[in-house]
Structures are given as structure tokens and as C-alpha cells.
Amino acid sequence: MGLEIKRRKADHLDLCIKHQVGFRKRTTLLENVQLMHQSLPELAHDELDTSVDLLGKRLRAPLIIAAMTGGDERAEKINAELSAIAEARGIGFGLGSQRAMLKNPETASSYRVRETAPSTLLLGNIGIVQARDSKSTVIERMVAEVGADALCVHMNPAMEIIQAEGDRDFRGCIDTLVRLKRDLQVPVVAKEAGSGISQQTARKIRQSGVQVVDVSGAGGTSWVGVEALRAGEREREIGELLWDWGVPTAASIVYAVRHRLTVIATGGIRTGLDVARAIALGATAAGIARPVLQAYMSQGKAAAEAYLDRVLKELVTVMLLSGTRSIEELRRAPYVVTGELRRWMEC
């Protein structure tokens, strides 16, 4: 089991770095959100405030380097350097799935980033099926061992069903959210893994008592596609068929906000304009994963820093042009919805 998990983690990392694993036709639909231009913003660039409160921490900008890796030999350096970037910019950082850590305690060092990111909002990560099958005390120790401020519990049936060695039984997951919300000392974040959040799922999350959701919508990395590239012939055929399966990120944000959930918008977020559009729809913050990883792996830490700095500069520029002084004002900024997103919003 241990070698199997390590091999899977290595496969995921390599495929995300080197292969075309994005959605093929479906987009995030954030392009259908058009913020209203303000010619008289009555603002100075230097007075704009991008700070935001999330999960008990104050971020200098509404951005998270979202969950990517852990448990692989390369993960220790990647997580250390990317978390240091997050610390320097006052943004959040998400760990990859800690399943490997549960099975193989010796992999824990690849998840420990507090030395490089002592004050960063740090999100732990475990699959909901693994959480279901583990005692709350075990999950609590796992969270404490890395010093996480919150725990993302990822819901990924589409990914698992394509994965040859993946889970097939998804019963008891709502009860698991209820139990973890009750038992853990840190907040719980219900997190998808690339297929988005429906109206019905948002309602179930809210009823569980969990208040924060990472929508991880369709339009970014297709984890069904990633698993299709790893799968045997039968699973590969299903994976190819369902490569673009899911609820687009923009629609996922709308559904979660309707159910009064605090939203982290991930899934195809690539620019500061994407971040701004997500916030205008009601998200509190946004997360970026694969573009940061690709920049880092292609040209090192400096490239990842430059990419994130550009995203933050784009966000501030959009805030100025939309006449919004703060993130809270951006959440109330006027916008027009066009195209396919309008139909999703009618559901």
C-alpha cells in the first residue's frame, strides 16, 4: 500500500507538470462575469486594501497556493519553497492529500512547512473516505503534526471512480463531515477535487454544519483526465468520456454562496481578473495550484514568485478599474452575467 501511494503521488505530479490535463472544452465560465468599468473611481492605487479574514487568519491578499503535493520525494522541497513564497506575500498555502502520511509516517517531513511558513494560513488535506475510515483522534494528530490551521476534507468521487485503485464506496460521507466538524479543534473545509459543487451538494455541506467550502470547479485541472492517463483500458475509456465532467467554477461559487457558505474559489483560476470575478460572485478568496507548480518546475522559485506577483498586480488593477477600495467592496461590485453561466444560475 505504501509503495502504491508513493507511485500514485509521483504520477500525479509528473502528469500535472508535463501533460495537458486541463479540461478540454468546458471552461470555468468566469469569462461570463463582466465587472462594470468605472471611469471615475475616485481612488488611488496605493490606498487599495486587498486584505481579507479567512479561517481565523488575516491574509494580505485573498489568495491561496492551493493543494498540490505531498508524500513524494520531490514534495518536501516543493512545499518548503512554495510555502515560503506564501509566507512572504501573506497569502495561504494548501498541502496535498495527507493520505500518504497516514499510511507511511516517514513521509510526514514532506508536509511540514512551519519552518518556512510560521504564520501562513496552512490548510491540511485528507480524503473524505479516508477520514470516514479513521478515528477523529487520528485525524486530529495528523493535523497537529503539521501545524495546520484548518483541514480540507476532499470529496472526489469522479476522480476515484476512474482510478484503478480508487475508492468505490462513498456512503457515510455526510456523517463524516458532521463528526469532524464536532470533534476537531480546527475548522473543516469541504473541498472538491476538480468537479465542482452542485446546489444539492452545497445544501448537504451546509446541513452538516461545515461552513467553508473549496469549490474546485470544472475548468481547471481535470483530475478525471489525470486518472484516465494512469488507468487501464476500461477505466481509460470512461475517463476519456467524462474528462470534462463537472460543475464550472463560476456556477459552483454561486451555488455555495446561495447556501451561505464561505467560499474558496479554486478550479481554473489563472489571473487576477479570475480572482476578482470569483470574489464579485461572492467568494472570500481564490486558490491557484497547477499554474504555480508549472512555473516553479520550469524555471524555479523566482518564476513562481513572478507569476504570483503578476496575479496580485492584476487583482489590484481590476479593483481600481471597478471602483472598489477593498475586497469587501469588490464582493458588492456591479457586474453583468453573460453566456452559459446565466443558464447555470437558473438551476
Short mmCIF file of C-alpha atoms in Angstrom, two decimals:
data_model
loop_
_atom_site.label_atom_id
_atom_site.label_comp_id
_atom_site.label_asym_id
_atom_site.label_seq_id
_atom_site.Cartn_x
_atom_site.Cartn_y
_atom_site.Cartn_z
CA MET A 1 0.00 0.00 0.00
CA GLY A 2 2.79 2.42 0.86
CA LEU A 3 4.65 1.99 -2.44
CA GLU A 4 1.36 2.20 -4.33
CA ILE A 5 0.54 5.59 -2.77
CA LYS A 6 4.07 6.93 -3.39
CA ARG A 7 3.89 5.83 -7.02
CA ARG A 8 0.47 7.46 -7.43
CA LYS A 9 1.72 10.72 -5.92
CA ALA A 10 4.70 10.72 -8.28
CA ASP A 11 2.41 10.03 -11.26
CA HIS A 12 0.09 12.90 -10.30
CA LEU A 13 2.99 15.31 -10.00
CA ASP A 14 4.54 14.31 -13.33
CA LEU A 15 1.24 14.43 -15.21
CA CYS A 16 0.34 17.88 -13.86
CA ILE A 17 3.77 19.25 -14.78
CA LYS A 18 4.30 17.70 -18.20
CA HIS A 19 0.93 16.79 -19.74
CA GLN A 20 -2.21 18.51 -20.99
CA VAL A 21 -4.54 17.61 -18.16
CA GLY A 22 -6.82 20.65 -18.25
CA PHE A 23 -10.47 20.48 -19.21
CA ARG A 24 -10.76 20.20 -22.98
CA LYS A 25 -13.96 22.09 -23.81
CA ARG A 26 -15.59 23.12 -20.56
CA THR A 27 -14.38 26.38 -19.04
CA THR A 28 -14.74 27.89 -15.58
CA LEU A 29 -17.40 30.29 -17.00
CA LEU A 30 -15.72 33.11 -15.10
CA GLU A 31 -15.31 34.73 -18.51
CA ASN A 32 -19.11 35.22 -18.39
CA VAL A 33 -18.75 37.60 -15.43
CA GLN A 34 -18.15 41.13 -16.71
CA LEU A 35 -17.28 43.65 -13.98
CA MET A 36 -18.56 47.18 -14.62
CA HIS A 37 -15.84 49.65 -15.62
CA GLN A 38 -15.75 52.86 -13.56
CA SER A 39 -14.21 55.88 -15.28
CA LEU A 40 -14.38 57.97 -12.09
CA PRO A 41 -13.19 55.55 -9.40
CA GLU A 42 -12.07 58.34 -7.02
CA LEU A 43 -9.35 56.01 -5.71
CA ALA A 44 -5.58 55.99 -5.54
CA HIS A 45 -3.76 52.78 -6.40
CA ASP A 46 -1.77 52.88 -3.16
CA GLU A 47 -4.84 53.06 -0.93
CA LEU A 48 -6.45 49.85 -2.15
CA ASP A 49 -6.76 47.18 0.55
CA THR A 50 -6.56 43.54 -0.57
CA SER A 51 -6.57 42.03 2.93
CA VAL A 52 -9.20 39.53 3.99
CA ASP A 53 -10.06 37.35 7.00
CA LEU A 54 -10.27 33.62 6.36
CA LEU A 55 -10.36 30.67 8.79
CA GLY A 56 -9.14 32.76 11.70
CA LYS A 57 -6.20 34.34 9.87
CA ARG A 58 -5.72 37.72 8.23
CA LEU A 59 -4.37 37.40 4.68
CA ARG A 60 -2.71 40.33 2.94
CA ALA A 61 -4.41 39.24 -0.27
CA PRO A 62 -7.34 36.88 -0.99
CA LEU A 63 -5.16 34.18 -2.49
CA ILE A 64 -4.05 30.65 -1.61
CA ILE A 65 -1.40 28.49 -3.24
CA ALA A 66 -3.80 25.59 -3.42
CA ALA A 67 -3.22 21.93 -2.58
CA MET A 68 -0.78 20.16 -4.88
CA THR A 69 1.61 17.60 -3.46
CA GLY A 70 2.99 15.64 -0.53
CA GLY A 71 4.31 12.14 0.15
CA ASP A 72 6.66 12.16 -2.86
CA GLU A 73 10.45 12.62 -2.62
CA ARG A 74 10.21 15.91 -4.51
CA ALA A 75 7.33 17.22 -2.41
CA GLU A 76 9.45 18.27 0.57
CA LYS A 77 11.42 20.84 -1.42
CA ILE A 78 8.39 21.97 -3.45
CA ASN A 79 6.24 22.51 -0.37
CA ALA A 80 9.05 24.24 1.52
CA GLU A 81 9.82 26.73 -1.24
CA LEU A 82 6.22 27.44 -2.25
CA SER A 83 5.13 27.87 1.37
CA ALA A 84 7.99 30.35 1.84
CA ILE A 85 6.57 32.32 -1.10
CA ALA A 86 3.16 32.29 0.59
CA GLU A 87 4.68 33.47 3.88
CA ALA A 88 6.47 36.39 2.21
CA ARG A 89 3.27 37.57 0.50
CA GLY A 90 0.87 36.95 3.35
CA ILE A 91 -1.28 34.50 1.39
CA GLY A 92 -2.47 30.99 2.24
CA PHE A 93 -0.93 27.61 1.45
CA GLY A 94 -2.60 24.23 0.96
CA LEU A 95 -0.97 20.85 1.46
CA GLY A 96 -1.60 17.94 -0.86
CA SER A 97 -3.52 14.91 0.38
CA GLN A 98 -2.04 13.59 3.63
CA ARG A 99 -3.23 10.05 2.96
CA ALA A 100 0.38 9.04 2.36
CA MET A 101 1.25 10.39 5.79
CA LEU A 102 -1.46 8.27 7.43
CA LYS A 103 -0.14 5.13 5.74
CA ASN A 104 3.57 5.94 5.97
CA PRO A 105 4.57 8.21 8.87
CA GLU A 106 8.06 8.62 7.38
CA THR A 107 6.53 10.81 4.64
CA ALA A 108 5.45 13.41 7.23
CA SER A 109 8.50 15.58 6.56
CA SER A 110 7.19 16.38 3.07
CA TYR A 111 4.18 18.09 4.68
CA ARG A 112 5.97 20.01 7.42
CA VAL A 113 6.31 23.61 6.29
CA ARG A 114 6.03 25.59 9.51
CA GLU A 115 9.76 26.30 9.49
CA THR A 116 9.39 28.15 6.18
CA ALA A 117 5.86 29.44 6.77
CA PRO A 118 5.42 30.07 10.50
CA SER A 119 2.48 32.48 10.24
CA THR A 120 0.88 31.39 6.96
CA LEU A 121 -2.72 30.15 6.80
CA LEU A 122 -1.94 26.45 6.36
CA LEU A 123 -4.59 24.02 5.12
CA GLY A 124 -4.23 20.30 5.85
CA ASN A 125 -5.85 17.81 3.50
CA ILE A 126 -7.40 14.33 3.68
CA GLY A 127 -9.86 12.41 1.53
CA ILE A 128 -13.35 12.08 2.94
CA VAL A 129 -13.31 8.29 2.58
CA GLN A 130 -10.02 8.05 4.49
CA ALA A 131 -11.48 10.38 7.12
CA ARG A 132 -14.60 8.22 7.32
CA ASP A 133 -12.47 5.16 7.99
CA SER A 134 -10.25 6.87 10.58
CA LYS A 135 -10.96 7.86 14.16
CA SER A 136 -11.23 11.57 14.81
CA THR A 137 -8.27 11.33 17.18
CA VAL A 138 -6.10 10.01 14.34
CA ILE A 139 -7.13 12.88 12.07
CA GLU A 140 -6.56 15.36 14.91
CA ARG A 141 -2.98 14.08 15.38
CA MET A 142 -2.35 14.30 11.64
CA VAL A 143 -3.48 17.94 11.62
CA ALA A 144 -1.47 18.79 14.72
CA GLU A 145 1.69 17.16 13.39
CA VAL A 146 1.91 19.65 10.52
CA GLY A 147 0.50 22.60 12.47
CA ALA A 148 -2.40 23.14 10.07
CA ASP A 149 -4.90 25.93 10.81
CA ALA A 150 -7.77 24.09 9.12
CA LEU A 151 -8.43 20.74 7.47
CA CYS A 152 -9.63 20.37 3.89
CA VAL A 153 -11.66 17.18 3.53
CA HIS A 154 -11.71 16.42 -0.15
CA MET A 155 -14.70 14.91 -1.91
CA ASN A 156 -13.54 13.36 -5.17
CA PRO A 157 -15.81 10.52 -6.37
CA ALA A 158 -15.27 11.32 -10.07
CA MET A 159 -11.50 11.03 -9.67
CA GLU A 160 -11.67 7.92 -7.51
CA ILE A 161 -14.06 6.03 -9.78
CA ILE A 162 -11.64 6.35 -12.71
CA GLN A 163 -8.59 5.48 -10.62
CA ALA A 164 -7.97 1.74 -10.91
CA GLU A 165 -7.03 1.51 -7.23
CA GLY A 166 -9.54 4.17 -6.16
CA ASP A 167 -12.44 4.09 -3.72
CA ARG A 168 -15.80 2.72 -4.79
CA ASP A 169 -17.90 3.18 -1.63
CA PHE A 170 -18.90 6.77 -0.84
CA ARG A 171 -21.50 6.07 1.82
CA GLY A 172 -21.28 7.79 5.20
CA CYS A 173 -19.52 10.91 3.92
CA ILE A 174 -22.08 13.41 5.19
CA ASP A 175 -21.89 11.84 8.65
CA THR A 176 -18.11 12.14 8.42
CA LEU A 177 -18.34 15.90 7.88
CA VAL A 178 -20.69 16.16 10.85
CA ARG A 179 -18.31 14.15 13.05
CA LEU A 180 -15.18 16.06 12.05
CA LYS A 181 -16.90 19.41 12.50
CA ARG A 182 -17.86 18.29 16.01
CA ASP A 183 -14.60 16.60 17.05
CA LEU A 184 -11.73 18.58 15.54
CA GLN A 185 -10.18 21.62 17.17
CA VAL A 186 -9.62 23.30 13.79
CA PRO A 187 -12.17 24.39 11.16
CA VAL A 188 -13.19 21.89 8.49
CA VAL A 189 -13.26 22.87 4.81
CA ALA A 190 -15.32 20.71 2.43
CA LYS A 191 -13.19 20.56 -0.72
CA GLU A 192 -13.93 19.20 -4.16
CA ALA A 193 -11.15 17.99 -6.46
CA GLY A 194 -11.87 19.47 -9.85
CA SER A 195 -15.53 18.63 -10.47
CA GLY A 196 -17.24 21.47 -8.64
CA ILE A 197 -20.15 21.90 -6.23
CA SER A 198 -23.81 21.45 -7.17
CA GLN A 199 -26.79 23.08 -5.49
CA GLN A 200 -27.56 19.76 -3.80
CA THR A 201 -24.02 19.27 -2.52
CA ALA A 202 -23.87 22.83 -1.19
CA ARG A 203 -27.09 22.18 0.73
CA LYS A 204 -25.71 18.96 2.24
CA ILE A 205 -22.49 20.68 3.28
CA ARG A 206 -24.43 23.46 4.96
CA GLN A 207 -26.66 20.95 6.75
CA SER A 208 -23.58 19.10 8.03
CA GLY A 209 -22.54 22.21 9.95
CA VAL A 210 -19.42 22.81 7.88
CA GLN A 211 -19.32 26.46 6.88
CA VAL A 212 -16.40 26.72 4.44
CA VAL A 213 -16.15 25.13 1.00
CA ASP A 214 -13.37 24.99 -1.59
CA VAL A 215 -15.39 24.56 -4.76
CA SER A 216 -12.57 23.32 -7.05
CA GLY A 217 -14.82 23.65 -10.06
CA ALA A 218 -14.66 22.35 -13.59
CA GLY A 219 -12.48 24.32 -15.99
CA GLY A 220 -9.04 23.91 -14.43
CA THR A 221 -7.18 20.63 -13.97
CA SER A 222 -9.29 17.60 -14.84
CA TRP A 223 -8.44 15.02 -12.19
CA VAL A 224 -10.64 12.60 -14.11
CA GLY A 225 -8.27 13.25 -17.01
CA VAL A 226 -5.21 12.75 -14.82
CA GLU A 227 -6.53 9.38 -13.68
CA ALA A 228 -7.53 8.46 -17.24
CA LEU A 229 -3.90 8.83 -18.28
CA ARG A 230 -2.86 6.44 -15.48
CA ALA A 231 -5.69 3.96 -15.91
CA GLY A 232 -6.09 0.62 -17.59
CA GLU A 233 -8.05 0.29 -20.82
CA ARG A 234 -11.55 0.06 -19.31
CA GLU A 235 -11.13 2.93 -16.86
CA ARG A 236 -9.33 4.99 -19.52
CA GLU A 237 -12.34 4.78 -21.82
CA ILE A 238 -14.66 6.03 -19.09
CA GLY A 239 -12.16 8.73 -18.15
CA GLU A 240 -11.98 9.96 -21.74
CA LEU A 241 -15.79 10.07 -21.86
CA LEU A 242 -16.03 12.04 -18.59
CA TRP A 243 -12.87 14.17 -18.97
CA ASP A 244 -14.95 17.39 -18.86
CA TRP A 245 -17.39 16.19 -16.17
CA GLY A 246 -18.36 18.68 -13.50
CA VAL A 247 -19.94 21.96 -12.44
CA PRO A 248 -17.99 25.00 -13.70
CA THR A 249 -16.16 27.05 -11.09
CA ALA A 250 -18.34 30.16 -11.53
CA ALA A 251 -21.58 28.20 -11.10
CA SER A 252 -20.11 26.34 -8.11
CA ILE A 253 -19.37 29.66 -6.40
CA VAL A 254 -22.92 30.88 -7.00
CA TYR A 255 -24.46 27.68 -5.59
CA ALA A 256 -22.26 27.69 -2.49
CA VAL A 257 -22.94 31.37 -1.79
CA ARG A 258 -26.68 30.75 -2.10
CA HIS A 259 -26.35 28.31 0.79
CA ARG A 260 -24.46 30.89 2.88
CA LEU A 261 -21.15 29.07 2.74
CA THR A 262 -17.79 30.85 2.91
CA VAL A 263 -16.19 30.12 -0.46
CA ILE A 264 -12.62 29.49 -1.53
CA ALA A 265 -12.72 29.58 -5.33
CA THR A 266 -10.37 27.11 -6.99
CA GLY A 267 -10.52 25.36 -10.32
CA GLY A 268 -9.05 27.16 -13.32
CA ILE A 269 -8.10 30.38 -11.53
CA ARG A 270 -5.18 31.75 -13.53
CA THR A 271 -5.22 35.56 -13.39
CA GLY A 272 -6.01 38.41 -11.07
CA LEU A 273 -9.09 39.06 -13.20
CA ASP A 274 -10.25 35.50 -12.45
CA VAL A 275 -9.74 36.17 -8.73
CA ALA A 276 -11.71 39.42 -8.96
CA ARG A 277 -14.58 37.80 -10.85
CA ALA A 278 -14.76 34.97 -8.30
CA ILE A 279 -14.89 37.47 -5.44
CA ALA A 280 -17.57 39.52 -7.20
CA LEU A 281 -19.67 36.34 -7.34
CA GLY A 282 -19.29 36.05 -3.56
CA ALA A 283 -16.08 34.12 -2.90
CA THR A 284 -13.90 35.21 0.01
CA ALA A 285 -10.61 34.08 -1.54
CA ALA A 286 -9.29 32.16 -4.53
CA GLY A 287 -6.73 29.40 -4.92
CA ILE A 288 -4.26 28.61 -7.69
CA ALA A 289 -2.46 25.28 -8.00
CA ARG A 290 -1.15 23.92 -11.31
CA PRO A 291 -0.02 27.23 -12.87
CA VAL A 292 2.13 27.93 -9.80
CA LEU A 293 3.55 24.41 -9.89
CA GLN A 294 4.33 24.63 -13.60
CA ALA A 295 6.07 27.98 -13.20
CA TYR A 296 8.11 26.62 -10.30
CA MET A 297 9.09 23.39 -12.04
CA SER A 298 10.00 25.09 -15.30
CA GLN A 299 12.11 27.98 -14.01
CA GLY A 300 12.34 27.68 -10.24
CA LYS A 301 11.21 29.69 -7.25
CA ALA A 302 11.75 33.07 -8.92
CA ALA A 303 9.33 32.16 -11.71
CA ALA A 304 6.65 31.12 -9.23
CA GLU A 305 7.16 34.39 -7.34
CA ALA A 306 6.91 36.42 -10.54
CA TYR A 307 3.73 34.60 -11.57
CA LEU A 308 2.01 35.21 -8.23
CA ASP A 309 3.15 38.84 -8.12
CA ARG A 310 1.61 39.35 -11.54
CA VAL A 311 -1.69 37.83 -10.36
CA LEU A 312 -1.73 40.15 -7.34
CA LYS A 313 -0.92 43.19 -9.51
CA GLU A 314 -3.73 42.24 -11.90
CA LEU A 315 -6.15 41.96 -8.98
CA VAL A 316 -5.30 45.44 -7.69
CA THR A 317 -5.65 46.87 -11.20
CA VAL A 318 -9.11 45.36 -11.61
CA MET A 319 -10.12 46.69 -8.18
CA LEU A 320 -9.13 50.21 -9.23
CA LEU A 321 -10.96 49.98 -12.57
CA SER A 322 -14.09 48.63 -10.89
CA GLY A 323 -14.00 51.39 -8.26
CA THR A 324 -13.58 49.09 -5.28
CA ARG A 325 -11.37 50.12 -2.39
CA SER A 326 -11.38 46.77 -0.55
CA ILE A 327 -12.18 43.09 -1.05
CA GLU A 328 -15.47 43.61 0.76
CA GLU A 329 -16.38 46.34 -1.75
CA LEU A 330 -15.31 44.07 -4.61
CA ARG A 331 -17.77 41.46 -3.34
CA ARG A 332 -20.52 44.05 -3.88
CA ALA A 333 -19.25 45.40 -7.20
CA PRO A 334 -21.77 45.56 -10.08
CA TYR A 335 -21.32 43.03 -12.86
CA VAL A 336 -23.12 41.59 -15.84
CA VAL A 337 -23.58 37.84 -16.37
CA THR A 338 -23.49 36.63 -19.97
CA GLY A 339 -23.49 33.38 -21.90
CA GLU A 340 -23.76 29.90 -20.47
CA LEU A 341 -23.33 30.99 -16.84
CA ARG A 342 -26.77 32.60 -16.96
CA ARG A 343 -28.31 29.18 -17.64
CA TRP A 344 -26.39 27.55 -14.79
CA MET A 345 -27.57 30.31 -12.45
CA GLU A 346 -31.17 29.49 -13.29
CA CYS A 347 -30.79 25.97 -11.87
#
